[in-house]
């Protein structure tokens, strides 16, 4: 199956009980059983079935199965938000004293979260670029995970997932990849050796900007050694499902950050048009980036698909030449950045990405308001930066709008 066909027919072909062509919304807290014995079996993982929606719900399971299949994973766990999933994917394997290595070009909320984890004895060390050369000197016997974004939001740095995973595995460390800005339309990180993939499905997967959610997908390929990862020792008997089994039976259900059935439904519906939307958004983004770069000498355009980007050749090599749907502009001054944002007619001034609508924001004073100047610069965020999440509007309208907002 090719990508767009798989979005519609992989792991789902309608509701088999009723013939409904889309998944039903099981908007229920609990599921009644035929007998006390049956509920006992379900509670003890001795029978398939549902008991309580914090632990499992058919609408949520259907979404999990579809995204896991698309990413070539062995399973997925959906969460109420992206931030919760990032925390859980790490807390599931780490213990106090452990270290994470990550890249400065990360989503601001993830950097904030990593600093919260330090209260629990989990520290993060950062490199400017997630390359073996920069990471190697920071590795200690406490390094238990490497975390990176495929296309950093908002620095738009591209990670060479294949090289990084080969390096991580040579050190016996799993690679966790946040693929929110890339989506499986551009790259399936598991094919390049990533062990765990996380998505803020609030963004491109949902596509309509109507539900907050996140999903963790496991490749099943990493062998969790109980001596090095004591948290997983009692789950080693689950083999390749060890990590997922621990997540489902432990932290995820106990913390209770389950995805609501309604939001899972919205994501499943959104997922079906992911290919078409990404094709359009990414094409628009490249065209807008080229237009702005050629037309204006007084602003700087950052987009991985531009020949002027330091990530251009990596984008050709591992992203099939598709640089995603986000670009950032450096306007020279904060005043010019604000003026552009305020003058645009179509783009909404909003903090998310991955909507069908074009969105703009001044990240320095919003998403990165709590970060130090050093952290902002390392994340590619300056006082004059505008981030544009390009939507599916007609490109001629977007070009004209930017042109007029920039003064003709
Ligand atoms: C939005 C985003 C998150 C956080 O996800 P939420 O769904 O907002 O909690 C994490 N990583 C990246 C790259 C994001 O863009």
CSV table of C-alpha atoms and ligand atoms in Angstrom, one decimal:
chain,number,residue,atom,x,y,z
A,1,UNK,CA,0.0,0.0,0.0
A,2,UNK,CA,1.3,3.5,-0.8
A,3,UNK,CA,1.0,6.2,1.8
A,4,UNK,CA,-2.4,7.8,1.0
A,5,UNK,CA,-4.0,4.4,0.6
A,6,UNK,CA,-2.5,3.2,3.9
A,7,UNK,CA,-4.0,6.3,5.6
A,8,UNK,CA,-7.5,5.0,4.7
A,9,UNK,CA,-7.1,1.2,4.7
A,10,UNK,CA,-4.2,0.2,7.0
A,11,UNK,CA,-5.5,-1.2,10.3
A,12,UNK,CA,-9.0,0.1,9.7
A,13,UNK,CA,-11.7,-0.6,7.2
A,14,UNK,CA,-14.9,0.6,8.9
A,15,UNK,CA,-16.7,-0.6,12.0
A,16,UNK,CA,-17.2,-4.3,11.5
A,17,UNK,CA,-20.2,-4.5,13.8
A,18,UNK,CA,-22.3,-1.8,12.2
A,19,UNK,CA,-20.8,-1.0,8.9
A,20,UNK,CA,-20.2,2.6,9.9
A,21,UNK,CA,-17.4,3.8,7.6
A,22,UNK,CA,-15.7,5.8,10.3
A,23,UNK,CA,-14.8,4.6,13.8
A,24,UNK,CA,-17.5,4.9,16.4
A,25,UNK,CA,-17.0,7.3,19.4
A,26,UNK,CA,-17.2,5.1,22.5
A,27,UNK,CA,-17.9,8.0,24.8
A,28,UNK,CA,-18.1,5.9,28.0
A,29,UNK,CA,-16.1,5.8,31.2
A,30,UNK,CA,-16.6,2.1,31.9
A,31,UNK,CA,-17.5,-1.1,30.2
A,32,UNK,CA,-19.9,-3.6,31.8
A,33,UNK,CA,-19.0,-7.3,31.7
A,34,UNK,CA,-21.1,-10.5,31.5
A,35,UNK,CA,-19.7,-11.9,34.8
A,36,UNK,CA,-17.5,-11.1,37.8
A,37,UNK,CA,-15.1,-13.7,36.4
A,38,UNK,CA,-14.9,-11.9,33.0
A,39,UNK,CA,-14.0,-8.6,34.6
A,40,UNK,CA,-11.5,-10.3,36.8
A,41,UNK,CA,-9.8,-11.8,33.7
A,42,UNK,CA,-9.7,-8.4,31.9
A,43,UNK,CA,-8.3,-6.6,34.9
A,44,UNK,CA,-5.5,-9.2,35.2
A,45,UNK,CA,-4.6,-9.1,31.4
A,46,UNK,CA,-5.9,-12.7,31.1
A,47,UNK,CA,-8.6,-11.8,28.5
A,48,UNK,CA,-9.0,-9.1,25.9
A,49,UNK,CA,-11.6,-6.5,26.6
A,50,UNK,CA,-12.2,-3.1,28.0
A,51,UNK,CA,-12.9,-2.2,31.6
A,52,UNK,CA,-12.3,1.5,32.2
A,53,UNK,CA,-11.5,4.3,29.7
A,54,UNK,CA,-8.4,5.5,31.6
A,55,UNK,CA,-6.9,2.0,30.8
A,56,UNK,CA,-8.3,1.4,27.4
A,57,UNK,CA,-11.1,2.5,25.0
A,58,UNK,CA,-11.9,1.1,21.6
A,59,UNK,CA,-11.9,4.5,19.8
A,60,UNK,CA,-8.5,5.3,21.3
A,61,UNK,CA,-7.2,1.8,20.5
A,62,UNK,CA,-8.3,2.2,16.9
A,63,UNK,CA,-6.3,5.5,16.6
A,64,UNK,CA,-3.3,3.9,18.3
A,65,UNK,CA,-3.3,0.9,15.9
A,66,UNK,CA,-3.5,3.2,12.8
A,67,UNK,CA,-0.7,5.4,13.8
A,68,UNK,CA,1.5,2.5,14.9
A,69,UNK,CA,1.0,0.8,11.6
A,70,UNK,CA,1.8,4.0,9.7
A,71,UNK,CA,5.1,4.5,11.6
A,72,UNK,CA,6.0,0.8,11.3
A,73,UNK,CA,5.8,0.3,15.1
A,74,UNK,CA,4.7,-2.7,17.1
A,75,UNK,CA,2.3,-0.6,19.1
A,76,UNK,CA,1.4,2.9,20.3
A,77,UNK,CA,0.0,4.6,23.4
A,78,UNK,CA,-2.0,7.7,23.0
A,79,UNK,CA,-1.9,10.5,25.7
A,80,UNK,CA,-3.9,13.6,26.6
A,81,UNK,CA,-1.1,15.9,25.5
A,82,UNK,CA,2.3,16.0,23.8
A,83,UNK,CA,4.0,17.2,26.9
A,84,UNK,CA,2.7,14.3,28.9
A,85,UNK,CA,3.9,11.8,26.3
A,86,UNK,CA,7.4,13.2,26.2
A,87,UNK,CA,7.6,12.9,30.0
A,88,UNK,CA,6.2,9.4,30.1
A,89,UNK,CA,8.4,8.1,27.3
A,90,UNK,CA,11.4,9.1,29.4
A,91,UNK,CA,10.1,8.4,32.9
A,92,UNK,CA,9.1,4.9,31.7
A,93,UNK,CA,12.7,3.9,31.3
A,94,UNK,CA,14.7,6.2,33.6
A,95,UNK,CA,15.5,6.4,37.3
A,96,UNK,CA,16.9,9.1,39.5
A,97,UNK,CA,20.6,9.6,38.6
A,98,UNK,CA,20.1,8.9,34.9
A,99,UNK,CA,21.0,11.3,32.2
A,100,UNK,CA,19.5,12.3,28.8
A,101,UNK,CA,21.4,13.8,25.9
A,102,UNK,CA,19.4,16.1,23.7
A,103,UNK,CA,19.8,19.0,21.2
A,104,UNK,CA,19.2,22.7,21.9
A,105,UNK,CA,17.0,23.0,18.8
A,106,UNK,CA,14.1,21.5,20.8
A,107,UNK,CA,10.5,22.6,21.2
A,108,UNK,CA,10.5,25.1,24.1
A,109,UNK,CA,7.9,23.1,26.1
A,110,UNK,CA,10.1,20.0,26.0
A,111,UNK,CA,13.1,22.0,27.3
A,112,UNK,CA,10.9,23.3,30.2
A,113,UNK,CA,9.9,19.7,30.9
A,114,UNK,CA,13.4,18.4,30.9
A,115,UNK,CA,14.3,21.0,33.5
A,116,UNK,CA,11.3,19.9,35.6
A,117,UNK,CA,12.7,16.3,35.5
A,118,UNK,CA,15.8,17.5,37.2
A,119,UNK,CA,13.8,17.7,40.5
A,120,UNK,CA,13.5,13.9,40.2
A,121,UNK,CA,17.2,13.4,39.7
A,122,UNK,CA,17.1,13.1,35.9
A,123,UNK,CA,19.4,15.6,34.2
A,124,UNK,CA,19.7,16.6,30.5
A,125,UNK,CA,22.8,17.6,28.7
A,126,UNK,CA,22.6,19.5,25.5
A,127,UNK,CA,24.5,19.6,22.3
A,128,UNK,CA,24.1,22.2,19.5
A,129,UNK,CA,23.7,19.6,16.9
A,130,UNK,CA,22.6,16.0,17.5
A,131,UNK,CA,25.7,14.4,15.8
A,132,UNK,CA,27.9,11.6,17.1
A,133,UNK,CA,30.9,14.0,17.2
A,134,UNK,CA,29.1,16.4,19.6
A,135,UNK,CA,27.3,13.7,21.7
A,136,UNK,CA,30.2,11.3,22.2
A,137,UNK,CA,32.1,13.4,24.7
A,138,UNK,CA,29.0,13.8,26.9
A,139,UNK,CA,28.2,10.1,27.3
A,140,UNK,CA,28.7,8.6,30.7
A,141,UNK,CA,27.6,5.3,32.2
A,142,UNK,CA,24.5,7.2,33.4
A,143,UNK,CA,23.4,8.2,29.8
A,144,UNK,CA,20.2,6.2,29.2
A,145,UNK,CA,18.5,8.0,26.3
A,146,UNK,CA,19.2,10.3,23.4
A,147,UNK,CA,16.2,12.6,22.4
A,148,UNK,CA,16.0,14.7,19.3
A,149,UNK,CA,13.5,16.2,16.9
A,150,UNK,CA,13.7,15.3,13.2
A,151,UNK,CA,13.0,18.9,12.2
A,152,UNK,CA,13.5,21.0,15.2
A,153,UNK,CA,10.7,23.4,16.1
A,154,UNK,CA,11.4,26.3,15.7
A,155,UNK,CA,15.2,26.1,14.8
A,156,UNK,CA,14.3,23.9,11.8
A,157,UNK,CA,17.6,22.0,12.2
A,158,UNK,CA,17.4,18.5,10.6
A,159,UNK,CA,18.6,15.4,12.5
A,160,UNK,CA,20.4,12.6,10.6
A,161,UNK,CA,18.3,9.9,12.2
A,162,UNK,CA,20.2,7.0,10.6
A,163,UNK,CA,23.6,8.1,11.7
A,164,UNK,CA,22.4,9.1,15.1
A,165,UNK,CA,20.6,5.8,15.8
A,166,UNK,CA,23.6,3.7,14.6
A,167,UNK,CA,25.8,5.7,17.0
A,168,UNK,CA,23.3,5.4,19.9
A,169,UNK,CA,23.1,1.7,19.5
A,170,UNK,CA,26.8,1.3,19.4
A,171,UNK,CA,26.7,2.8,22.9
A,172,UNK,CA,23.7,0.6,24.0
A,173,UNK,CA,21.5,3.7,24.3
A,174,UNK,CA,18.0,4.0,22.8
A,175,UNK,CA,17.1,6.9,20.4
A,176,UNK,CA,13.8,8.7,21.0
A,177,UNK,CA,12.7,10.8,18.1
A,178,UNK,CA,10.0,13.6,18.2
A,179,UNK,CA,8.7,13.5,14.6
A,180,UNK,CA,5.9,16.1,15.1
A,181,UNK,CA,7.0,18.5,12.5
A,182,UNK,CA,8.0,15.8,9.9
A,183,UNK,CA,5.1,13.3,10.3
A,184,UNK,CA,5.3,9.8,8.5
A,185,UNK,CA,4.5,11.7,5.3
A,186,UNK,CA,8.1,12.9,5.2
A,187,UNK,CA,10.0,10.3,7.2
A,188,UNK,CA,9.3,7.1,9.2
A,189,UNK,CA,12.1,7.4,11.8
A,190,UNK,CA,11.8,3.7,12.8
A,191,UNK,CA,13.0,2.8,9.3
A,192,UNK,CA,16.1,4.8,10.1
A,193,UNK,CA,16.7,3.0,13.4
A,194,UNK,CA,14.8,5.2,15.9
A,195,UNK,CA,13.6,3.1,18.9
A,196,UNK,CA,10.7,5.2,20.0
A,197,UNK,CA,8.9,7.8,18.1
A,198,UNK,CA,6.7,10.5,19.7
A,199,UNK,CA,4.3,12.9,18.0
A,200,UNK,CA,2.3,15.8,19.3
A,201,UNK,CA,-0.8,14.6,17.4
A,202,UNK,CA,-2.4,18.0,18.2
A,203,UNK,CA,-0.5,19.2,15.1
A,204,UNK,CA,-0.4,17.7,11.6
A,205,UNK,CA,-1.9,14.3,12.5
A,206,UNK,CA,-5.1,16.0,13.7
A,207,UNK,CA,-4.6,18.7,11.1
A,208,UNK,CA,-7.7,20.8,12.0
A,209,UNK,CA,-6.3,22.3,15.2
A,210,UNK,CA,-9.2,20.9,17.2
A,211,UNK,CA,-7.7,18.5,19.8
A,212,UNK,CA,-4.7,18.3,22.1
A,213,UNK,CA,-3.1,14.9,22.1
A,214,UNK,CA,0.1,12.9,21.7
A,215,UNK,CA,1.2,9.5,20.8
A,216,UNK,CA,4.2,7.3,21.7
A,217,UNK,CA,5.1,4.6,19.1
A,218,UNK,CA,7.5,1.8,20.0
A,219,UNK,CA,9.6,0.0,17.3
A,220,UNK,CA,10.1,-3.0,19.6
A,221,UNK,CA,13.7,-3.2,18.4
A,222,UNK,CA,15.5,-2.0,21.5
A,223,UNK,CA,16.6,-4.7,23.9
A,224,UNK,CA,16.1,-3.4,27.4
A,225,UNK,CA,18.7,-4.9,29.6
A,226,UNK,CA,17.3,-5.2,33.1
A,227,UNK,CA,20.7,-4.5,34.7
A,228,UNK,CA,21.0,-1.2,32.9
A,229,UNK,CA,17.3,-0.3,33.0
A,230,UNK,CA,16.1,-1.6,36.3
A,231,UNK,CA,12.7,0.0,35.8
A,232,UNK,CA,12.1,-2.5,33.0
A,233,UNK,CA,13.6,-5.6,34.7
A,234,UNK,CA,10.3,-7.1,35.6
A,235,UNK,CA,9.0,-6.6,32.1
A,236,UNK,CA,11.8,-8.3,30.3
A,237,UNK,CA,9.6,-11.4,29.9
A,238,UNK,CA,7.5,-9.4,27.5
A,239,UNK,CA,10.4,-9.4,25.0
A,240,UNK,CA,10.0,-6.7,22.4
A,241,UNK,CA,6.8,-5.5,24.1
A,242,UNK,CA,8.6,-4.8,27.4
A,243,UNK,CA,8.5,-1.0,27.1
A,244,UNK,CA,4.9,-0.8,25.9
A,245,UNK,CA,3.8,-3.3,28.6
A,246,UNK,CA,5.4,-1.2,31.3
A,247,UNK,CA,3.9,2.0,30.0
A,248,UNK,CA,0.4,0.5,29.8
A,249,UNK,CA,0.5,-1.3,33.1
A,250,UNK,CA,2.4,1.4,35.0
A,251,UNK,CA,2.9,5.1,34.6
A,252,UNK,CA,0.6,5.9,31.8
A,253,UNK,CA,-2.5,4.4,33.4
A,254,UNK,CA,-1.5,5.5,36.9
A,255,UNK,CA,-0.8,9.1,36.0
A,256,UNK,CA,-4.0,9.0,34.1
A,257,UNK,CA,-3.1,11.1,31.0
A,258,UNK,CA,-5.4,9.1,28.7
A,259,UNK,CA,-6.7,10.5,25.5
A,260,UNK,CA,-10.4,11.2,25.4
A,261,UNK,CA,-12.5,9.1,22.9
A,262,UNK,CA,-13.7,12.2,21.2
A,263,UNK,CA,-10.2,13.5,20.6
A,264,UNK,CA,-9.1,10.1,19.4
A,265,UNK,CA,-11.9,10.2,16.9
A,266,UNK,CA,-11.0,13.7,15.6
A,267,UNK,CA,-7.4,12.4,15.2
A,268,UNK,CA,-8.4,9.3,13.2
A,269,UNK,CA,-10.5,11.5,10.9
A,270,UNK,CA,-7.7,14.0,10.5
A,271,UNK,CA,-5.1,11.2,9.9
A,272,UNK,CA,-7.0,10.1,6.7
A,273,UNK,CA,-6.1,13.4,5.0
A,274,UNK,CA,-2.5,13.7,6.4
A,275,UNK,CA,-0.9,13.0,3.0
A,276,UNK,CA,-2.9,15.5,1.1
A,277,UNK,CA,-2.5,18.2,3.7
A,278,UNK,CA,1.2,17.7,4.1
A,279,UNK,CA,1.7,17.6,0.3
A,280,UNK,CA,0.0,21.0,0.0
A,281,UNK,CA,1.4,22.6,3.2
A,282,UNK,CA,5.0,21.6,2.4
A,283,UNK,CA,4.7,22.7,-1.3
A,284,UNK,CA,3.3,26.1,-0.1
A,285,UNK,CA,6.1,26.4,2.5
A,286,UNK,CA,8.8,25.9,-0.1
A,287,UNK,CA,7.1,28.3,-2.6
A,288,UNK,CA,6.6,31.0,0.1
A,289,UNK,CA,10.2,30.6,1.4
A,290,UNK,CA,11.6,31.0,-2.2
A,291,UNK,CA,9.3,33.9,-2.9
A,292,UNK,CA,10.3,35.7,0.3
A,293,UNK,CA,14.0,35.0,-0.2
A,294,UNK,CA,14.1,36.2,-3.8
A,295,UNK,CA,11.9,39.2,-3.2
A,296,UNK,CA,13.4,40.7,0.0
A,297,UNK,CA,16.9,41.4,0.7
A,298,UNK,CA,16.1,43.0,4.1
A,299,UNK,CA,14.9,39.8,5.8
A,300,UNK,CA,16.4,36.3,6.2
A,301,UNK,CA,14.4,33.2,5.5
A,302,UNK,CA,15.2,29.9,7.3
A,303,UNK,CA,13.6,26.8,5.7
A,304,UNK,CA,15.4,23.4,5.4
A,305,UNK,CA,14.2,23.0,1.8
A,306,UNK,CA,16.0,26.2,0.6
A,307,UNK,CA,19.4,25.8,-1.1
A,308,UNK,CA,20.7,28.5,1.3
A,309,UNK,CA,19.9,26.3,4.3
A,310,UNK,CA,22.8,24.4,6.0
A,311,UNK,CA,20.3,21.5,6.1
A,312,UNK,CA,19.5,21.5,2.4
A,313,UNK,CA,21.6,18.4,1.5
A,314,UNK,CA,20.4,16.4,4.5
A,315,UNK,CA,16.8,17.4,3.6
A,316,UNK,CA,17.4,15.9,0.1
A,317,UNK,CA,19.1,12.8,1.5
A,318,UNK,CA,16.7,11.7,4.3
A,319,UNK,CA,13.6,13.8,3.9
A,320,UNK,CA,13.0,13.2,0.2
A,321,UNK,CA,13.7,16.9,-0.4
A,322,UNK,CA,10.6,17.9,1.6
A,323,UNK,CA,11.5,20.5,4.3
A,324,UNK,CA,8.2,20.5,6.2
A,325,UNK,CA,5.7,23.2,6.5
A,326,UNK,CA,7.3,25.7,8.9
A,327,UNK,CA,9.6,28.5,8.1
A,328,UNK,CA,11.1,31.3,10.2
A,329,UNK,CA,11.9,34.8,9.2
A,330,UNK,CA,14.4,37.2,10.7
A,331,UNK,CA,13.1,40.7,10.2
A,332,UNK,CA,16.0,42.7,11.5
A,333,UNK,CA,14.1,44.2,14.5
A,334,UNK,CA,11.4,43.2,16.9
A,335,UNK,CA,9.3,46.2,15.6
A,336,UNK,CA,9.4,44.9,12.1
A,337,UNK,CA,8.6,41.4,13.3
A,338,UNK,CA,5.5,42.7,15.1
A,339,UNK,CA,4.5,44.9,12.2
A,340,UNK,CA,4.6,41.9,9.8
A,341,UNK,CA,2.5,39.7,12.2
A,342,UNK,CA,0.0,42.5,12.6
A,343,UNK,CA,-0.2,43.4,8.9
A,344,UNK,CA,-0.9,39.9,7.6
A,345,UNK,CA,-4.5,39.4,6.5
A,346,UNK,CA,-4.9,35.6,6.4
A,347,UNK,CA,-2.4,34.0,8.9
A,348,UNK,CA,-3.8,33.8,12.5
A,349,UNK,CA,-1.7,34.9,15.4
A,350,UNK,CA,-1.6,31.7,17.3
A,351,UNK,CA,0.8,29.5,19.2
A,352,UNK,CA,0.3,26.1,17.5
A,353,UNK,CA,1.5,24.6,14.3
A,354,UNK,CA,0.1,22.0,11.9
A,355,UNK,CA,-3.2,23.6,11.3
A,356,UNK,CA,-4.9,23.8,7.8
A,357,UNK,CA,-4.7,27.6,8.4
A,358,UNK,CA,-1.5,29.5,8.2
A,359,UNK,CA,-0.4,30.6,11.7
A,360,UNK,CA,2.2,33.2,12.7
A,361,UNK,CA,3.9,33.9,16.1
A,362,UNK,CA,6.8,35.9,17.6
A,363,UNK,CA,8.3,33.0,19.6
A,364,UNK,CA,10.8,35.0,21.6
A,365,UNK,CA,8.2,36.7,23.7
A,366,UNK,CA,5.6,33.9,23.8
A,367,UNK,CA,6.7,30.3,23.6
A,368,UNK,CA,10.3,31.1,24.8
A,369,UNK,CA,9.3,33.9,27.2
A,370,UNK,CA,10.7,31.9,30.1
A,371,UNK,CA,14.0,31.0,28.4
A,372,UNK,CA,17.4,32.7,28.8
A,373,UNK,CA,18.8,34.6,25.9
A,374,UNK,CA,21.4,31.9,25.5
A,375,UNK,CA,18.7,29.2,25.3
A,376,UNK,CA,16.7,31.2,22.9
A,377,UNK,CA,19.6,31.8,20.5
A,378,UNK,CA,20.5,28.0,20.7
A,379,UNK,CA,16.9,27.3,19.7
A,380,UNK,CA,17.1,29.7,16.8
A,381,UNK,CA,14.8,32.2,18.4
A,382,UNK,CA,15.8,35.9,18.3
A,383,UNK,CA,14.0,39.2,19.0
A,384,UNK,CA,13.3,39.6,15.3
A,385,UNK,CA,12.2,36.0,14.6
A,386,UNK,CA,8.7,35.3,13.2
A,387,UNK,CA,7.6,31.6,12.9
A,388,UNK,CA,5.2,30.8,10.1
A,389,UNK,CA,3.3,27.5,10.1
A,390,UNK,CA,2.1,27.3,6.5
A,391,UNK,CA,-1.4,26.1,5.8
A,392,UNK,CA,-3.3,24.9,2.8
A,393,UNK,CA,-4.5,28.3,1.4
A,394,UNK,CA,-3.9,29.1,-2.2
A,395,UNK,CA,-0.3,30.1,-2.5
A,396,UNK,CA,-1.0,33.1,-4.6
A,397,UNK,CA,-3.1,34.5,-1.8
A,398,UNK,CA,-0.4,33.9,0.7
A,399,UNK,CA,2.3,35.5,-1.5
A,400,UNK,CA,0.2,38.5,-2.1
A,401,UNK,CA,-0.6,38.8,1.6
A,402,UNK,CA,3.1,38.6,2.7
A,403,UNK,CA,4.0,41.0,-0.1
A,404,UNK,CA,1.5,43.6,1.0
A,405,UNK,CA,2.4,43.2,4.7
A,406,UNK,CA,6.0,43.7,3.8
A,407,UNK,CA,5.1,47.0,2.1
A,408,UNK,CA,4.5,45.9,-1.5
B,1,LIG,C1,3.5,21.1,20.2
B,1,LIG,C2,4.7,20.3,20.4
B,1,LIG,C3,4.9,19.5,21.5
B,1,LIG,C4,3.9,19.5,22.7
B,1,LIG,O1,2.7,19.0,22.4
B,1,LIG,P1,1.3,19.3,23.0
B,1,LIG,O2,0.4,18.5,22.3
B,1,LIG,O3,1.1,20.8,22.8
B,1,LIG,O4,1.4,19.0,24.5
B,1,LIG,C5,6.0,18.7,21.6
B,1,LIG,N1,7.0,18.7,20.6
B,1,LIG,C6,6.8,19.4,19.5
B,1,LIG,C7,7.9,19.4,18.4
B,1,LIG,C8,5.7,20.2,19.3
B,1,LIG,O5,5.6,21.0,18.2
